Amino acid sequence: QPTDRVDHMAREIDEQPDAAARILDTIGDDIANGALWRSLELAPFERLRLLACGTSLNAGLVIGGAVSRFGGLAHNIVVASEAAGTIVEPGTLTIAISQSGETADVLRAVEEGPRDRPMLALVNNLHSTLARNVDAVLGCSAGAEIGVAATKTFVCQVLVGTGLILSALVEFGRLSSGDAAHLVGELRSLPDRLATATLAARAAIPGIVDEVRHASGFIFLGRGAAVPYAMEGALKLKELTYRWAEAYPAGELKHGPLALVEDGTPVIVVDNGDPRLAGNIAEVLARGGRVVTIGRAGSVVDIPLGTLSPCGPLEAVVPLQLLAFTLAAELGFDVDKPRNLAKSVTVD
Ligand code: M6R
């Protein structure tokens, strides 16, 4: 039921533009000149291993994409609870991503090593156990986040993490400082983009929620750089509304998930302009699915996506967060403390 109390999560969503602006003011120049990477005093790496859980894992997907796209370096994403036994080749840097720095699965994976390979922690809590157990630490500088659902820490992890990658690639000579400066220039538009997305989402989401509130399951789709955001949208929706939500690269739709689509099934598409999405949307509409597009002009939630090359359509996460938040609030659930979940998962 609607209430007049301000939930932490709502406030934390609204804080995202300022958090991004603060980060860019602090490290923007150090990204383009390589100083951010140098400050960590780590040896150069040839491949990247990203270790995390939940929302931090989705941030890792974005960060890993940047190292491959701009540096031509391989990366692998490791679910922290499944890290045991994975091969870590020489020249690998592991980045453990965790807002709390206390997630048991991440701590165990770091402990299991191998400890003769360098490890960096990207954390929001600089005084956490994870921060103490690695070779170097980088703060994602989101400020306190109280809501169990990670929102602004995700945005800040993505921003600082991709900034770190660009900075490292400049230092390694894999990215020119001119190109890096251009990319940082794009990142500097992020605070405004997040603010625009927040306004657009606050206007559009209540109507969408009215239409989909009785749906028992949701599908989230994206292609390329939009895929991690579709995954994050599905995670938020499950966590807060207790409804089923599945995320897929849109090309996978016809390999199974299309069978789930029936009259009225909500299919949320993060539309970053990939022309192949039109065919996927047509497939859903032909089965009576309710398509909600987030992205280009004419979308249900109209925000310009697809031009932020370092980290893809990051601002798409705002309508996705607000969709989950608004539906959960409408259903009368506690958006700050979803059932069965904790802010720091300290058991494995
Ligand atoms: O503190 P961490 O970033 O390590 O937490 C990892 C996950 O437990 C966390 O991101 C979880 O998925 C969020 N509650 C999702 O909103």
Short mmCIF file of C-alpha atoms and ligand atoms in Angstrom, two decimals:
data_model
loop_
_atom_site.label_atom_id
_atom_site.label_comp_id
_atom_site.label_asym_id
_atom_site.label_seq_id
_atom_site.Cartn_x
_atom_site.Cartn_y
_atom_site.Cartn_z
CA GLN A 1 0.00 0.00 0.00
CA PRO A 2 1.29 3.49 -0.74
CA THR A 3 2.86 5.09 2.33
CA ASP A 4 4.26 8.53 3.01
CA ARG A 5 7.43 7.20 4.60
CA VAL A 6 10.61 7.56 2.54
CA ASP A 7 12.17 4.20 2.00
CA HIS A 8 15.93 3.91 2.05
CA MET A 9 15.84 2.28 -1.36
CA ALA A 10 13.93 5.18 -2.92
CA ARG A 11 16.42 7.63 -1.48
CA GLU A 12 19.37 5.55 -2.61
CA ILE A 13 18.02 5.41 -6.18
CA ASP A 14 17.66 9.18 -6.12
CA GLU A 15 21.24 9.57 -4.86
CA GLN A 16 22.74 7.79 -7.88
CA PRO A 17 23.38 10.89 -10.05
CA ASP A 18 25.18 12.68 -7.20
CA ALA A 19 27.20 9.60 -6.32
CA ALA A 20 28.32 9.27 -9.94
CA ALA A 21 29.18 12.98 -10.13
CA ARG A 22 31.25 12.75 -6.93
CA ILE A 23 33.19 9.76 -8.26
CA LEU A 24 33.90 11.45 -11.58
CA ASP A 25 35.06 14.62 -9.81
CA THR A 26 37.45 12.52 -7.73
CA ILE A 27 38.89 10.06 -10.24
CA GLY A 28 37.85 11.31 -13.68
CA ASP A 29 41.28 12.75 -14.52
CA ASP A 30 43.11 9.80 -12.97
CA ILE A 31 41.31 7.41 -15.30
CA ALA A 32 42.53 9.07 -18.48
CA ASN A 33 46.14 9.55 -17.33
CA GLY A 34 46.52 6.06 -15.83
CA ALA A 35 47.06 7.33 -12.28
CA LEU A 36 44.12 5.36 -10.91
CA TRP A 37 45.76 2.09 -11.90
CA ARG A 38 49.25 3.22 -10.81
CA SER A 39 47.94 4.11 -7.35
CA LEU A 40 47.19 0.44 -6.70
CA GLU A 41 50.82 -0.61 -7.26
CA LEU A 42 49.87 -3.90 -8.89
CA ALA A 43 51.80 -5.72 -11.63
CA PRO A 44 50.28 -5.47 -15.13
CA PHE A 45 47.82 -8.25 -15.96
CA GLU A 46 47.13 -10.18 -19.14
CA ARG A 47 43.73 -11.51 -18.18
CA LEU A 48 41.09 -10.63 -15.64
CA ARG A 49 39.08 -12.83 -13.32
CA LEU A 50 36.04 -11.25 -11.70
CA LEU A 51 34.70 -12.84 -8.57
CA ALA A 52 31.40 -11.79 -6.97
CA CYS A 53 27.81 -12.67 -6.08
CA GLY A 54 24.41 -11.22 -6.92
CA THR A 55 24.31 -7.63 -8.03
CA SER A 56 28.10 -7.33 -7.67
CA LEU A 57 28.39 -10.19 -10.16
CA ASN A 58 26.26 -8.23 -12.63
CA ALA A 59 28.61 -5.26 -12.15
CA GLY A 60 31.46 -7.68 -12.88
CA LEU A 61 29.86 -8.61 -16.20
CA VAL A 62 30.00 -4.96 -17.26
CA ILE A 63 33.56 -4.44 -16.02
CA GLY A 64 34.78 -7.62 -17.71
CA GLY A 65 33.18 -6.52 -20.97
CA ALA A 66 35.23 -3.31 -20.88
CA VAL A 67 38.58 -5.09 -20.54
CA SER A 68 37.85 -7.28 -23.55
CA ARG A 69 36.29 -4.58 -25.70
CA PHE A 70 38.89 -1.85 -25.19
CA GLY A 71 41.99 -3.88 -24.32
CA GLY A 72 41.51 -7.13 -26.22
CA LEU A 73 42.21 -8.99 -22.96
CA ALA A 74 40.40 -12.14 -21.91
CA HIS A 75 38.24 -12.15 -18.82
CA ASN A 76 36.19 -14.67 -16.97
CA ILE A 77 33.35 -14.14 -14.57
CA VAL A 78 33.34 -16.46 -11.60
CA VAL A 79 30.36 -16.93 -9.32
CA ALA A 80 32.13 -16.77 -5.97
CA SER A 81 30.37 -19.82 -4.53
CA GLU A 82 31.59 -21.87 -7.53
CA ALA A 83 35.17 -20.61 -7.60
CA ALA A 84 36.74 -23.71 -6.06
CA GLY A 85 38.94 -25.54 -8.51
CA THR A 86 38.83 -22.94 -11.28
CA ILE A 87 42.18 -22.54 -13.03
CA VAL A 88 43.89 -19.20 -12.52
CA GLU A 89 46.62 -18.81 -15.12
CA PRO A 90 49.80 -16.77 -14.57
CA GLY A 91 49.26 -13.11 -15.47
CA THR A 92 45.72 -13.13 -14.11
CA LEU A 93 44.43 -10.36 -11.87
CA THR A 94 41.45 -11.33 -9.75
CA ILE A 95 39.05 -8.53 -8.87
CA ALA A 96 36.74 -9.50 -6.02
CA ILE A 97 33.69 -7.23 -6.11
CA SER A 98 31.54 -6.86 -3.02
CA GLN A 99 29.80 -3.81 -1.65
CA SER A 100 29.87 -5.13 1.91
CA GLY A 101 33.23 -6.85 1.72
CA GLU A 102 31.75 -9.44 4.10
CA THR A 103 30.08 -11.88 1.72
CA ALA A 104 31.15 -15.34 2.88
CA ASP A 105 31.27 -16.86 -0.60
CA VAL A 106 33.60 -14.11 -1.80
CA LEU A 107 35.82 -14.34 1.28
CA ARG A 108 36.12 -18.10 0.87
CA ALA A 109 36.96 -17.82 -2.82
CA VAL A 110 39.68 -15.28 -2.04
CA GLU A 111 41.02 -17.48 0.74
CA GLU A 112 41.18 -20.43 -1.66
CA GLY A 113 43.32 -18.33 -3.95
CA PRO A 114 45.69 -19.19 -5.46
CA ARG A 115 47.36 -16.65 -3.21
CA ASP A 116 50.41 -16.26 -5.44
CA ARG A 117 48.23 -14.45 -8.00
CA PRO A 118 47.35 -10.81 -7.30
CA MET A 119 43.93 -9.93 -5.93
CA LEU A 120 42.20 -6.59 -5.86
CA ALA A 121 39.01 -5.85 -3.92
CA LEU A 122 36.42 -3.41 -5.24
CA VAL A 123 34.40 -2.68 -2.11
CA ASN A 124 32.12 -0.05 -0.66
CA ASN A 125 33.31 -0.82 2.87
CA LEU A 126 37.03 -0.08 2.97
CA HIS A 127 37.28 -1.53 6.49
CA SER A 128 35.79 -4.88 5.60
CA THR A 129 37.31 -8.36 5.94
CA LEU A 130 37.69 -8.58 2.16
CA ALA A 131 39.61 -5.31 2.06
CA ARG A 132 42.06 -6.69 4.63
CA ASN A 133 42.63 -9.97 2.78
CA VAL A 134 43.73 -8.79 -0.66
CA ASP A 135 46.78 -7.14 -2.21
CA ALA A 136 45.08 -3.87 -3.13
CA VAL A 137 41.76 -2.17 -2.45
CA LEU A 138 39.66 0.25 -4.45
CA GLY A 139 36.59 1.90 -2.93
CA CYS A 140 33.45 2.19 -5.01
CA SER A 141 32.59 5.28 -2.95
CA ALA A 142 28.82 4.94 -2.95
CA GLY A 143 28.34 6.09 0.64
CA ALA A 144 26.12 4.19 3.06
CA GLU A 145 23.56 1.89 1.47
CA ILE A 146 20.90 0.63 3.88
CA GLY A 147 18.33 -1.03 1.62
CA VAL A 148 19.01 -4.73 1.18
CA ALA A 149 18.58 -4.32 -2.56
CA ALA A 150 21.83 -2.97 -3.98
CA THR A 151 21.19 0.10 -6.12
CA LYS A 152 23.69 2.92 -5.90
CA THR A 153 26.51 0.53 -5.01
CA PHE A 154 25.87 -1.19 -8.36
CA VAL A 155 26.11 2.07 -10.30
CA CYS A 156 29.28 3.04 -8.41
CA GLN A 157 30.88 -0.41 -8.84
CA VAL A 158 30.29 -0.21 -12.58
CA LEU A 159 31.62 3.33 -12.82
CA VAL A 160 34.73 2.84 -10.68
CA GLY A 161 35.38 -0.63 -12.10
CA THR A 162 35.22 0.44 -15.74
CA GLY A 163 37.24 3.53 -14.88
CA LEU A 164 39.90 1.29 -13.36
CA ILE A 165 40.00 -0.87 -16.49
CA LEU A 166 40.39 2.14 -18.80
CA SER A 167 43.13 3.49 -16.55
CA ALA A 168 44.99 0.16 -16.56
CA LEU A 169 44.73 -0.12 -20.34
CA VAL A 170 46.25 3.35 -20.74
CA GLU A 171 49.14 2.29 -18.50
CA PHE A 172 49.62 -0.94 -20.45
CA GLY A 173 49.71 0.98 -23.74
CA ARG A 174 46.59 -0.83 -24.96
CA LEU A 175 44.46 2.33 -25.03
CA SER A 176 45.71 5.77 -26.02
CA SER A 177 45.27 8.52 -23.47
CA GLY A 178 43.36 10.47 -26.13
CA ASP A 179 40.86 7.63 -26.56
CA ALA A 180 40.67 7.22 -22.78
CA ALA A 181 39.98 10.95 -22.37
CA HIS A 182 37.20 10.65 -24.94
CA LEU A 183 35.67 7.71 -23.03
CA VAL A 184 35.95 9.59 -19.73
CA GLY A 185 34.18 12.47 -21.45
CA GLU A 186 31.33 10.06 -22.17
CA LEU A 187 31.33 8.90 -18.57
CA ARG A 188 31.04 12.50 -17.42
CA SER A 189 27.58 12.61 -18.99
CA LEU A 190 26.47 9.84 -16.65
CA PRO A 191 25.13 11.96 -13.76
CA ASP A 192 22.80 13.82 -16.13
CA ARG A 193 21.80 10.61 -17.84
CA LEU A 194 20.95 8.98 -14.52
CA ALA A 195 18.93 12.04 -13.50
CA THR A 196 17.03 12.02 -16.81
CA ALA A 197 16.39 8.31 -16.49
CA THR A 198 15.07 8.80 -12.95
CA LEU A 199 12.58 11.44 -14.12
CA ALA A 200 11.47 9.39 -17.12
CA ALA A 201 11.09 6.26 -15.00
CA ARG A 202 9.16 7.98 -12.23
CA ALA A 203 6.69 9.21 -14.86
CA ALA A 204 6.31 5.93 -16.76
CA ILE A 205 6.68 3.13 -14.20
CA PRO A 206 3.42 3.58 -12.20
CA GLY A 207 1.33 3.01 -15.35
CA ILE A 208 3.39 -0.04 -16.28
CA VAL A 209 3.03 -1.43 -12.77
CA ASP A 210 -0.76 -1.08 -13.01
CA GLU A 211 -0.69 -3.24 -16.12
CA VAL A 212 1.64 -5.96 -14.89
CA ARG A 213 0.82 -6.20 -11.19
CA HIS A 214 -1.03 -9.52 -11.56
CA ALA A 215 1.64 -11.21 -13.67
CA SER A 216 3.20 -14.20 -11.97
CA GLY A 217 6.42 -14.11 -14.00
CA PHE A 218 8.55 -11.69 -15.98
CA ILE A 219 11.19 -12.06 -18.71
CA PHE A 220 14.03 -9.55 -19.12
CA LEU A 221 15.92 -9.33 -22.41
CA GLY A 222 18.90 -7.44 -23.76
CA ARG A 223 21.66 -7.87 -26.31
CA GLY A 224 25.37 -7.17 -26.03
CA ALA A 225 26.21 -4.54 -23.45
CA ALA A 226 22.58 -4.48 -22.29
CA VAL A 227 22.58 -8.09 -21.07
CA PRO A 228 24.06 -7.42 -17.59
CA TYR A 229 21.40 -4.77 -17.02
CA ALA A 230 18.61 -7.15 -18.02
CA MET A 231 20.06 -9.59 -15.48
CA GLU A 232 20.18 -6.91 -12.81
CA GLY A 233 16.56 -5.94 -13.55
CA ALA A 234 15.41 -9.55 -13.11
CA LEU A 235 17.37 -9.92 -9.87
CA LYS A 236 15.83 -6.75 -8.41
CA LEU A 237 12.33 -7.86 -9.41
CA LYS A 238 12.67 -11.31 -7.80
CA GLU A 239 14.26 -9.92 -4.67
CA LEU A 240 11.62 -7.28 -3.99
CA THR A 241 8.36 -8.56 -5.46
CA TYR A 242 8.73 -12.34 -4.92
CA ARG A 243 7.67 -12.91 -8.54
CA TRP A 244 9.55 -15.13 -10.94
CA ALA A 245 11.86 -13.23 -13.25
CA GLU A 246 14.25 -14.66 -15.82
CA ALA A 247 16.85 -12.73 -17.79
CA TYR A 248 18.32 -13.83 -21.11
CA PRO A 249 20.37 -12.49 -23.97
CA ALA A 250 17.50 -11.87 -26.41
CA GLY A 251 18.94 -14.30 -28.95
CA GLU A 252 18.29 -17.12 -26.47
CA LEU A 253 14.54 -16.46 -26.46
CA LYS A 254 13.75 -18.94 -29.22
CA HIS A 255 15.94 -21.59 -27.61
CA GLY A 256 13.50 -22.16 -24.76
CA PRO A 257 12.14 -19.15 -22.84
CA LEU A 258 9.70 -18.22 -25.63
CA ALA A 259 7.60 -21.17 -24.43
CA LEU A 260 6.89 -19.20 -21.25
CA VAL A 261 5.31 -16.30 -23.12
CA GLU A 262 1.53 -16.26 -23.13
CA ASP A 263 -1.18 -13.62 -23.16
CA GLY A 264 -0.02 -10.71 -21.00
CA THR A 265 3.39 -12.08 -19.97
CA PRO A 266 5.53 -9.01 -19.27
CA VAL A 267 8.74 -8.99 -21.30
CA ILE A 268 11.05 -6.14 -20.35
CA VAL A 269 13.49 -5.27 -23.15
CA VAL A 270 16.56 -3.13 -22.51
CA ASP A 271 16.67 -1.63 -25.99
CA ASN A 272 20.13 -0.21 -26.67
CA GLY A 273 19.42 0.04 -30.37
CA ASP A 274 20.56 -3.41 -31.49
CA PRO A 275 18.50 -3.92 -34.69
CA ARG A 276 18.08 -7.63 -33.97
CA LEU A 277 15.83 -6.81 -31.00
CA ALA A 278 12.98 -5.95 -33.40
CA GLY A 279 12.68 -9.62 -34.35
CA ASN A 280 12.69 -10.72 -30.71
CA ILE A 281 10.01 -8.17 -29.85
CA ALA A 282 7.88 -9.35 -32.79
CA GLU A 283 8.16 -12.96 -31.54
CA VAL A 284 6.90 -11.92 -28.10
CA LEU A 285 4.07 -9.77 -29.47
CA ALA A 286 2.92 -12.62 -31.74
CA ARG A 287 2.33 -14.71 -28.59
CA GLY A 288 0.43 -11.95 -26.79
CA GLY A 289 3.31 -10.91 -24.53
CA ARG A 290 3.23 -7.44 -22.98
CA VAL A 291 6.46 -5.82 -24.20
CA VAL A 292 7.94 -3.01 -22.11
CA THR A 293 10.84 -1.38 -23.94
CA ILE A 294 13.33 0.74 -22.07
CA GLY A 295 15.51 2.82 -24.33
CA ARG A 296 15.19 4.61 -27.62
CA ALA A 297 12.71 7.30 -28.51
CA GLY A 298 9.27 5.76 -28.69
CA SER A 299 10.07 3.19 -26.02
CA VAL A 300 7.64 2.67 -23.18
CA VAL A 301 10.30 4.20 -20.94
CA ASP A 302 11.97 6.67 -23.27
CA ILE A 303 15.60 7.33 -22.29
CA PRO A 304 18.43 7.55 -24.80
CA LEU A 305 20.44 4.35 -24.40
CA GLY A 306 23.39 2.82 -26.13
CA THR A 307 25.88 5.64 -26.45
CA LEU A 308 27.90 5.22 -23.25
CA SER A 309 30.59 2.97 -24.67
CA PRO A 310 32.65 2.21 -21.52
CA CYS A 311 29.83 0.56 -19.62
CA GLY A 312 26.87 0.19 -21.98
CA PRO A 313 23.40 1.46 -21.09
CA LEU A 314 24.03 1.94 -17.37
CA GLU A 315 21.17 4.38 -16.92
CA ALA A 316 18.75 1.61 -17.92
CA VAL A 317 19.20 0.23 -14.44
CA VAL A 318 17.18 3.12 -12.99
CA PRO A 319 13.80 2.19 -14.54
CA LEU A 320 14.56 -1.44 -13.74
CA GLN A 321 15.19 -0.59 -10.08
CA LEU A 322 12.05 1.54 -9.99
CA LEU A 323 9.94 -1.14 -11.63
CA ALA A 324 10.89 -3.60 -8.90
CA PHE A 325 10.56 -0.98 -6.17
CA THR A 326 7.16 0.34 -7.29
CA LEU A 327 5.62 -3.07 -7.84
CA ALA A 328 6.87 -4.27 -4.44
CA ALA A 329 5.51 -1.16 -2.72
CA GLU A 330 2.16 -1.57 -4.52
CA LEU A 331 1.97 -5.16 -3.34
CA GLY A 332 2.60 -4.01 0.22
CA PHE A 333 6.06 -5.53 0.65
CA ASP A 334 8.88 -4.03 2.66
CA VAL A 335 11.20 -2.71 -0.05
CA ASP A 336 14.11 -2.18 2.30
CA LYS A 337 13.99 -5.60 3.94
CA PRO A 338 12.80 -8.27 1.51
CA ARG A 339 11.93 -11.60 3.06
CA ASN A 340 14.65 -14.24 3.53
CA LEU A 341 17.48 -11.87 2.57
CA ALA A 342 20.19 -9.92 4.40
CA LYS A 343 22.33 -6.96 3.43
CA SER A 344 25.51 -8.94 4.04
CA VAL A 345 25.36 -12.67 3.43
CA THR A 346 27.92 -13.91 5.94
CA VAL A 347 27.15 -17.63 5.62
CA ASP A 348 28.02 -19.87 2.71
O1 M6R B 1 27.93 -7.29 -0.38
P1 M6R B 1 27.98 -7.97 -1.73
O2 M6R B 1 28.10 -7.02 -2.85
O3 M6R B 1 29.07 -9.01 -1.78
O4 M6R B 1 26.63 -8.73 -1.84
C1 M6R B 1 26.41 -9.64 -2.88
C2 M6R B 1 24.94 -10.01 -2.98
O5 M6R B 1 24.51 -10.66 -1.82
C3 M6R B 1 24.08 -8.76 -3.21
O6 M6R B 1 24.53 -8.03 -4.31
C4 M6R B 1 22.62 -9.16 -3.43
O7 M6R B 1 22.51 -9.84 -4.64
C5 M6R B 1 21.78 -7.88 -3.42
N1 M6R B 1 20.94 -7.86 -2.25
C6 M6R B 1 20.93 -7.72 -4.63
O8 M6R B 1 20.21 -6.53 -4.58
#
